[in-house]
Coordinates of C-alpha atoms in Angstrom, one line a residue:
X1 CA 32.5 -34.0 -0.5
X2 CA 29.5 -31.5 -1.5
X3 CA 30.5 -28.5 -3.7
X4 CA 28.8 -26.0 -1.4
X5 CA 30.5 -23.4 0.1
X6 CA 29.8 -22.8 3.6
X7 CA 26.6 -20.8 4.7
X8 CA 27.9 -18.4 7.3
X9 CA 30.9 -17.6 4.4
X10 CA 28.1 -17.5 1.7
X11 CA 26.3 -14.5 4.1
X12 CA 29.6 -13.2 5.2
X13 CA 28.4 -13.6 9.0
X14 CA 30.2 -15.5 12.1
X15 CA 29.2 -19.0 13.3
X16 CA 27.5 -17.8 16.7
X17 CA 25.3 -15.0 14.6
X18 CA 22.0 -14.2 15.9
X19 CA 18.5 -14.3 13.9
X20 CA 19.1 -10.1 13.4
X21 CA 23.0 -11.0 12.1
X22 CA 21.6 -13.1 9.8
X23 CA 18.9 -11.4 8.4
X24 CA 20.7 -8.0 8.2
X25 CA 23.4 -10.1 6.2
X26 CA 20.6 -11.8 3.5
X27 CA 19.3 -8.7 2.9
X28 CA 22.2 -6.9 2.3
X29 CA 23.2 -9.9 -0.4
X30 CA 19.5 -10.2 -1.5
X31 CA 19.7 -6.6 -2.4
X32 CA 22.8 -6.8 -4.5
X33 CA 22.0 -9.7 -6.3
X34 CA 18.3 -9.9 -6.6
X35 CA 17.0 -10.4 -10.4
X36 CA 15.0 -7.1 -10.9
X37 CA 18.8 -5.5 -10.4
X38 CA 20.6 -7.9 -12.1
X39 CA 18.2 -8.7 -15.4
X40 CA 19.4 -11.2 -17.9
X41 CA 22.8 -11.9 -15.4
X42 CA 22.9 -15.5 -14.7
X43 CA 25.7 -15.3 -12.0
X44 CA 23.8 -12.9 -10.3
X45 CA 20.7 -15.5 -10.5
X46 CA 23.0 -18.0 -9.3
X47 CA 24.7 -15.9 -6.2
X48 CA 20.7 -15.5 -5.2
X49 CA 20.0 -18.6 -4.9
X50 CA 23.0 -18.7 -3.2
X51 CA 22.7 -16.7 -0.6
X52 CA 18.4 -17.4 -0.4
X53 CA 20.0 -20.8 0.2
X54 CA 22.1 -20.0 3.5
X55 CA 19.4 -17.8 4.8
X56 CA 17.0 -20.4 4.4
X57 CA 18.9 -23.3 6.7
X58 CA 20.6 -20.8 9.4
X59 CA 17.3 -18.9 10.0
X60 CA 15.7 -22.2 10.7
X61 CA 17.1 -23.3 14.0
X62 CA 16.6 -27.2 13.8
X63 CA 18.4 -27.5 10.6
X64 CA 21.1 -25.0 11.6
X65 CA 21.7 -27.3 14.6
X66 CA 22.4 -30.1 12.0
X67 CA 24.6 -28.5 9.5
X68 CA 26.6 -27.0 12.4
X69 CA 26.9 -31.1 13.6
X70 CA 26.9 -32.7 9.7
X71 CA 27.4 -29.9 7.6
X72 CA 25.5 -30.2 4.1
X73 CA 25.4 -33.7 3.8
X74 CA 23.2 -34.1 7.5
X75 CA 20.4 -31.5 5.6
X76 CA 19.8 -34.2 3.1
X77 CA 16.2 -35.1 3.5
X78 CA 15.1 -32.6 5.7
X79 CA 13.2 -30.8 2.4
X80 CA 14.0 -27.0 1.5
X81 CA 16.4 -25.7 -0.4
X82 CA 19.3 -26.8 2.2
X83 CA 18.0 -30.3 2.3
X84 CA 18.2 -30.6 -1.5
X85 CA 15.0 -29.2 -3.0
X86 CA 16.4 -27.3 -5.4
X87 CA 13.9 -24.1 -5.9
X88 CA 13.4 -21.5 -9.1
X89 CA 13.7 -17.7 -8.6
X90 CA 10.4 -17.2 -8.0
X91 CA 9.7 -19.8 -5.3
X92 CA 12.3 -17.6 -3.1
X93 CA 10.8 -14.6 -4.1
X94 CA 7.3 -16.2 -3.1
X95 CA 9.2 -17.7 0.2
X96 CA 10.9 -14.5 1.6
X97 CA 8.3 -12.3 0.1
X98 CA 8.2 -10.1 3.5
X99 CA 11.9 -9.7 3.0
X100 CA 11.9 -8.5 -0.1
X101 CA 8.7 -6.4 0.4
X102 CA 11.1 -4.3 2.4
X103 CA 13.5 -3.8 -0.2
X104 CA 11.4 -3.1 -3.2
X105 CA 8.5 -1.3 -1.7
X106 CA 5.5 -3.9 -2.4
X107 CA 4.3 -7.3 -1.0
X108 CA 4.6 -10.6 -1.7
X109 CA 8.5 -10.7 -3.5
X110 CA 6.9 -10.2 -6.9
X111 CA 9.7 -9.2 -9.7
X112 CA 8.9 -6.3 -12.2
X113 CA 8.2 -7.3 -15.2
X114 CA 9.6 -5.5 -18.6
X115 CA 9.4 -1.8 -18.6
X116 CA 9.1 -1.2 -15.3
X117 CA 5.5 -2.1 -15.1
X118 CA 3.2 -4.3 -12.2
X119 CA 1.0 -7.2 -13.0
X120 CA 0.8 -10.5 -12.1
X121 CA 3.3 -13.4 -13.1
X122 CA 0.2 -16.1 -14.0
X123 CA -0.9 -18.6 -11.8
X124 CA 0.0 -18.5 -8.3
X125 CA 1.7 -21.7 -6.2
X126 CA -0.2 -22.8 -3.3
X127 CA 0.9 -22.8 0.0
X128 CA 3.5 -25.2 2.1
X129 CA 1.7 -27.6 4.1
X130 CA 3.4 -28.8 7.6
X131 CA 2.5 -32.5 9.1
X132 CA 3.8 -33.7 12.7
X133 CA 4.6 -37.7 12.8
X134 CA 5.3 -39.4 15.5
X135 CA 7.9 -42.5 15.0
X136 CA 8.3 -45.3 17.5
X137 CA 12.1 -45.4 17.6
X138 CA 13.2 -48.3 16.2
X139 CA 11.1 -47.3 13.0
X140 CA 13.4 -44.2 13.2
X141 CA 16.3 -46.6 12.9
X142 CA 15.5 -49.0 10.4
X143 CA 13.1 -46.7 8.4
X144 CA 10.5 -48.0 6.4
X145 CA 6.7 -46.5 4.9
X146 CA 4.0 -44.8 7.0
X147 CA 0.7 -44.4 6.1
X148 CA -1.1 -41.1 6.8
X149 CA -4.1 -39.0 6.5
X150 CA -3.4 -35.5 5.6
X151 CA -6.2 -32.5 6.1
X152 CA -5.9 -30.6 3.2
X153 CA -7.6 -28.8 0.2
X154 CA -8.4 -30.0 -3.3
X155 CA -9.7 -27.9 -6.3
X156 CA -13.5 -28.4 -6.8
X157 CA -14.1 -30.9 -9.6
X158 CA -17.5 -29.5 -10.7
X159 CA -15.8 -26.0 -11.7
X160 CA -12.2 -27.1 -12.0
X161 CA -10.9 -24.7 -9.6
X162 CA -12.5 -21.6 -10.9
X163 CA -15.0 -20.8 -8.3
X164 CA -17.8 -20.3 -11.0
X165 CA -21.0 -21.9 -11.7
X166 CA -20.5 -24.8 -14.5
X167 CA -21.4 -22.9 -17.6
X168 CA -20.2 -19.7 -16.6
X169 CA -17.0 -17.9 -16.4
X170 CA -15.0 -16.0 -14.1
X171 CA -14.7 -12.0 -15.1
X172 CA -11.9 -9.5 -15.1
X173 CA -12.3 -7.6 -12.1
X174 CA -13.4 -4.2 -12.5
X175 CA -11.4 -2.9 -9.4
X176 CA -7.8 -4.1 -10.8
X177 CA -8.4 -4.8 -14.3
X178 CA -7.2 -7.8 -14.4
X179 CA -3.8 -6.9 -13.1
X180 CA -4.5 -8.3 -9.2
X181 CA -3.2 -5.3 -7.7
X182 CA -3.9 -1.3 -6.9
X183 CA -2.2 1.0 -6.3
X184 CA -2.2 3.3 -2.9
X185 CA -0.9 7.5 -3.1
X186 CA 0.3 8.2 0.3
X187 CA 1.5 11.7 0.3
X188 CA 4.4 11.4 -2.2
X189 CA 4.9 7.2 -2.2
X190 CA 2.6 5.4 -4.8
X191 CA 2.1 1.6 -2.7
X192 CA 1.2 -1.6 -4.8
X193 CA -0.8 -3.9 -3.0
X194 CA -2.7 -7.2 -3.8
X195 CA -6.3 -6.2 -5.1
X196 CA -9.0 -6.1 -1.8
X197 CA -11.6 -7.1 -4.2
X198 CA -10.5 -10.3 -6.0
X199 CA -7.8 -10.8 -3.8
X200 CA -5.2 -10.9 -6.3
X201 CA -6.4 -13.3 -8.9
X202 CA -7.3 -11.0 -11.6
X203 CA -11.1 -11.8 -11.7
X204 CA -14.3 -11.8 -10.2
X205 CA -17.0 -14.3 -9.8
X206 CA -20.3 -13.3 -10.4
X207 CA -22.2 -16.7 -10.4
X208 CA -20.1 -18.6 -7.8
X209 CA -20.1 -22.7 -8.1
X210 CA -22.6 -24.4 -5.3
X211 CA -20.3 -26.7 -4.6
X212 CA -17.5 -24.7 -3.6
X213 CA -19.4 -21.6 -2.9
X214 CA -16.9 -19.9 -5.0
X215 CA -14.1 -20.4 -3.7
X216 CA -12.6 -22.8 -6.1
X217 CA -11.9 -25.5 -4.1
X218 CA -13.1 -28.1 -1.2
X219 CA -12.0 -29.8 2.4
X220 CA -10.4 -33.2 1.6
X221 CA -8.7 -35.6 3.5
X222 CA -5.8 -37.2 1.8
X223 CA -4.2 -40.7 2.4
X224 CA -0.6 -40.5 1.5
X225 CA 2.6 -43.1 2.2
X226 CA 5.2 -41.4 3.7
X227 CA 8.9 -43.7 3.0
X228 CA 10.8 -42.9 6.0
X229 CA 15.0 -43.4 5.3
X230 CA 17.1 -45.5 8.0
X231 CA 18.5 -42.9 11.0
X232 CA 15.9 -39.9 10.8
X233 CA 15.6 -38.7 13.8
X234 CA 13.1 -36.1 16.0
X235 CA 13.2 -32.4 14.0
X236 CA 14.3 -34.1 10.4
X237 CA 11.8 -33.1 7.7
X238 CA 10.6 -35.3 4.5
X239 CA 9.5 -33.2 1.5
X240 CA 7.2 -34.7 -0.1
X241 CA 6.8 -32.4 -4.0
X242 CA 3.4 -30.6 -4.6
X243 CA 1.6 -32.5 -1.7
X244 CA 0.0 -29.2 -0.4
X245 CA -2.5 -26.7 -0.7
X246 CA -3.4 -26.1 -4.6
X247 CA -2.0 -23.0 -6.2
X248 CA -4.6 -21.3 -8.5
X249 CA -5.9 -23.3 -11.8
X250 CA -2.8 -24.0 -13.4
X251 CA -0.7 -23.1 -11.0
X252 CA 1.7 -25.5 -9.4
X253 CA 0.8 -27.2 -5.6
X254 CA 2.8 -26.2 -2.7
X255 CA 4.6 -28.9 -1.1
X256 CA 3.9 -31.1 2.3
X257 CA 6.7 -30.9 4.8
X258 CA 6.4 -34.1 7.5
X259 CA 8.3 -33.1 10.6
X260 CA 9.2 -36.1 12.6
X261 CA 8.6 -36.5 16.4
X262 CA 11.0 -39.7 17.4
X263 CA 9.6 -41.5 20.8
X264 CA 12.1 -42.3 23.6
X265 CA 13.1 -46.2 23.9
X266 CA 12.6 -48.1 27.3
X267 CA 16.1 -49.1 26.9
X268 CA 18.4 -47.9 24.4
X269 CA 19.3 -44.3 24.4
X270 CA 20.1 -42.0 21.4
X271 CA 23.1 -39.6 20.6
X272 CA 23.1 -38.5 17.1
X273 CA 24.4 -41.9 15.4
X274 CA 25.1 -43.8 18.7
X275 CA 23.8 -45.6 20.9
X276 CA 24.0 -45.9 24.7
X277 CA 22.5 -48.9 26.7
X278 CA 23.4 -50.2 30.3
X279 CA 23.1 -53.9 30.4
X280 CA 23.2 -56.0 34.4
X281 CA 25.8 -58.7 34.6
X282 CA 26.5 -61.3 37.2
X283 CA 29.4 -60.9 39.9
X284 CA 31.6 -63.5 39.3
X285 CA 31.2 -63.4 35.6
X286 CA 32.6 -59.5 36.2
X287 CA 35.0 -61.0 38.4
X288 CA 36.5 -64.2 35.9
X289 CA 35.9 -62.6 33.0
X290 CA 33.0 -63.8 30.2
X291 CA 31.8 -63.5 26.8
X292 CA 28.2 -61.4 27.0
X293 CA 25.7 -61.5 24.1
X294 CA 24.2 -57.9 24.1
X295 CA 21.5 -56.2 22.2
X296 CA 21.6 -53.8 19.9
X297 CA 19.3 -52.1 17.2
X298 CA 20.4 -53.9 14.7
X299 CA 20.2 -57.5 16.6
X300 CA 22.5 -58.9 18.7
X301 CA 26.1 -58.5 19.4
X302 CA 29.0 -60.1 21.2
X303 CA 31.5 -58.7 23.3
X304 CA 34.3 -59.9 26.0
X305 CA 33.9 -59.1 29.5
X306 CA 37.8 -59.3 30.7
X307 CA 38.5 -60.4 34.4
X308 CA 38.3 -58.0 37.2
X309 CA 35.7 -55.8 35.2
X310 CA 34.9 -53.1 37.3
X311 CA 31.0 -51.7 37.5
X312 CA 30.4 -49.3 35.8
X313 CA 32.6 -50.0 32.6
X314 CA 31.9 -48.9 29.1
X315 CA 32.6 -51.1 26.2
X316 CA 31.7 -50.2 22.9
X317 CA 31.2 -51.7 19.3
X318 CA 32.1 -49.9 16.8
X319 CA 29.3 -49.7 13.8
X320 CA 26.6 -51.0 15.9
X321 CA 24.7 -47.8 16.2
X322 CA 22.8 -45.9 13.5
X323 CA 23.3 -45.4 9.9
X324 CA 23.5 -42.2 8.7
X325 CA 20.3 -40.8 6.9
X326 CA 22.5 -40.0 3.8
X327 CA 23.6 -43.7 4.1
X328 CA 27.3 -42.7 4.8
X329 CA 28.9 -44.2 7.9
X330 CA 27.1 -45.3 11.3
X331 CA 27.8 -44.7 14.6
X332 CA 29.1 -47.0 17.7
X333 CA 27.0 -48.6 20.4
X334 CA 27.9 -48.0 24.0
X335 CA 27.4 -50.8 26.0
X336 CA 27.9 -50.0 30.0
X337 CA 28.2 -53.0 32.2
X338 CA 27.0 -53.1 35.9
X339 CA 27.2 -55.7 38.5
X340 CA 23.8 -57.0 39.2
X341 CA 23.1 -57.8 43.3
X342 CA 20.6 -60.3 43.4
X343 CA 17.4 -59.0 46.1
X344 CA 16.9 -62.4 47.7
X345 CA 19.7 -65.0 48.7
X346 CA 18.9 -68.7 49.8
X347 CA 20.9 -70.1 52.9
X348 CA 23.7 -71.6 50.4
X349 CA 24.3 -68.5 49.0
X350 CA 24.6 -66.4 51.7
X351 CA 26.7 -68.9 53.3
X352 CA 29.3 -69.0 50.0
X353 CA 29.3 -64.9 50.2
X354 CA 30.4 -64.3 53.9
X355 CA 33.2 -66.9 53.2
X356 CA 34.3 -64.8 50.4
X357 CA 33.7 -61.8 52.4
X358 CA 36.1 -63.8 54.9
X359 CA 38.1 -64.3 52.1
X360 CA 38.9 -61.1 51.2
X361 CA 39.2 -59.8 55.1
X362 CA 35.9 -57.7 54.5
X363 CA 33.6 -57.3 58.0
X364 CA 30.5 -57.0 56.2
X365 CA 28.7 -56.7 59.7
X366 CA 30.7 -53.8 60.9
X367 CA 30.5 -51.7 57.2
X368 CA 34.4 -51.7 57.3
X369 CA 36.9 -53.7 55.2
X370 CA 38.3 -53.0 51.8
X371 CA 38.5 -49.2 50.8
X372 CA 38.1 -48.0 54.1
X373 CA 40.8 -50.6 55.1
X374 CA 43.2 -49.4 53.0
X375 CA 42.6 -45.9 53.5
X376 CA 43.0 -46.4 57.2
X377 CA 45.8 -48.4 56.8
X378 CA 47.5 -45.4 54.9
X379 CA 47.0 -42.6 57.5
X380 CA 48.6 -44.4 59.9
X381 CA 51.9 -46.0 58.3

């Protein structure tokens, strides 16, 4: 059982809340308990995360679809902070930095810093990346490693991410002074925002690198193996750490986020953990009863056919279907039996039939015999 409490308790909000329920609720909470409030309080810090937490999975609505179905054990591998990425104070602050722009009257979620003054925290994190893979589904069920090529950027070599010509430096901006951000007077309200000149960093390049034209970093396209767990299905995400877009020189990468696109099966159809399939069987074996080896996704089964089967019928195995991403439990496998009618007869055949037919007191020519039979019958006794 996971220690978590439960999201829509954690932001105080119904189960059926909308995106505006939900976000009124966060920033209510994010209000209360954000850091610059609550300095040096670790539960505070720890009731943030908390609720940053929540926000993060209902707001999003693929995963909120599977923590409704699985609750916190279905997020597992599905990357963010629901999913078990565990993230700092100032990775929210940089995530839901809109939010608390609101709140605190500047950009970006930046905390004040001792005495009330601005400045920049050091070097930034890059951005989240975001890659689509598209799984054949039977590697969705059995997992196993993908190979891909990811469109990205790298810092430049030549000036290590600095932007400036090899031999040269990078110097404070004039604009900011180094702190990355100015301040606006409008009427009465003073406005922080991110420095228009060196966009933040601190410093300005006045001999920019040729191979990066200055700014600090190149196109690349990186080859990276993706391991794909057993049961993922379409709208799971894989977080794969500091795979992203590089933060500034000694800053941390952001991360890569592989959403998975799962393609339908000719065959087999998908439920969650089970499996449906509809397999043709043989009249008289329907009619006598039979033992039927069926497929499944994890090889083949058997399973008992009892006499007088009707069409139609579902069996199912249990723990035949798909294992659970977080490797507990598996699903069943719906098998669905239906009488196969042969399209051509020889003379034999055909022959054997209308005795049965005969048999049974069925007028196959007429279209009458059986359930009409008996229902007639009925209406006039």
């Amino acid at each position: 059982m996971s220690g978590k409490r439960d999201y829509y308790e954690v932001l105080s909000v119904e189960k059926g809340a909308d995106a505006s329920a939900l976000k009124k609720a966060f920033r209510k909470l994010a209000m209360k308990y954000h850091p610059d409030r609550n300095p040096d309080d670790a539960e505070a810090e720890a009731k943030f995360k908390e609720v940053a937490e929540a926000y993060e999975v209902l707001s999003d609505e693929q995963k909120r679809q599977v923590y409704d179905r699985f609750g916190h054990q279905g997020l597992s591998g599905m990357g963010g902070m629901g999913g078990g990425g565990a993230q700092n104070v100032d990775d929210i602050l940089s995530q839901f930095g809109d939010i608390f722009g609101d709140l605190f009257g500047f950009g970006g979620g930046g905390r004040r810093r001792g005495g009330g003054g601005g400045g920049r925290r050091g070097p930034r994190r890059g951005p989240d990346l975001e890659f689509g893979l598209r799984l054949d589904f039977m590697e969705a069920i059995v997992g196993g490693q993908k190979d891909i090529t990811v469109p990205k950027h790298t810092l430049c070599e030549p000036c290590s991410g600095s932007g400036a010509a090899p031999g040269s430096e990078p110097v404070t901006c004039k604009t900011c002074g180094g702190v990355g951000e100015v301040f606006q007077q409008q009427m009465f309200l003073r406005i922080r925002t991110t420095c228009p000149h060196c966009r933040g960093r601190g410093k300005s390049i006045e001999n920019p690198c040729g191979d990066c034209s200055g700014r600090g970093r190149v196109r690349v396209e990186e080859k990276l193996t993706v391991t794909i767990p057993p049961g993922v299905d379409s709208g799971m995400q894989l977080r794969l750490t500091e795979k992203g877009e590089p933060g500034d020189p000694g800053g941390r990468s952001g991360d890569l986020y592989v959403t998975l696109q799962v393609k339908e099966h000719e065959f087999f159809k998908r439920d969650g953990l089970d499996i449906y399939c509809s397999v043709p069987v043989g009249y008289s074996r329907m009619c006598l009863g039979s033992d039927l080896t069926v497929p499944t996704v994890m090889g083949e089964a058997k399973m008992k056919i009892p006499k007088g089967t009707p069409s139609g019928k579902v069996f199912t195995l249990r723990n035949e279907g798909v294992v659970s991403v977080n490797g507990r439990g598996r699903g069943d496998h719906h098998v669905q039996v239906v009488v196969e009618v042969p399209k051509s007869l020889s003379e034999e055949e055909e022959e054997l039939i209308r005795k049965l037919a005969d048999l049974q007191q069925e007028n196959v020519d007429s279209g009458k015999g059986g359930f009409f039979k008996d229902l007639f019958g009925r209406s006039k006794s």
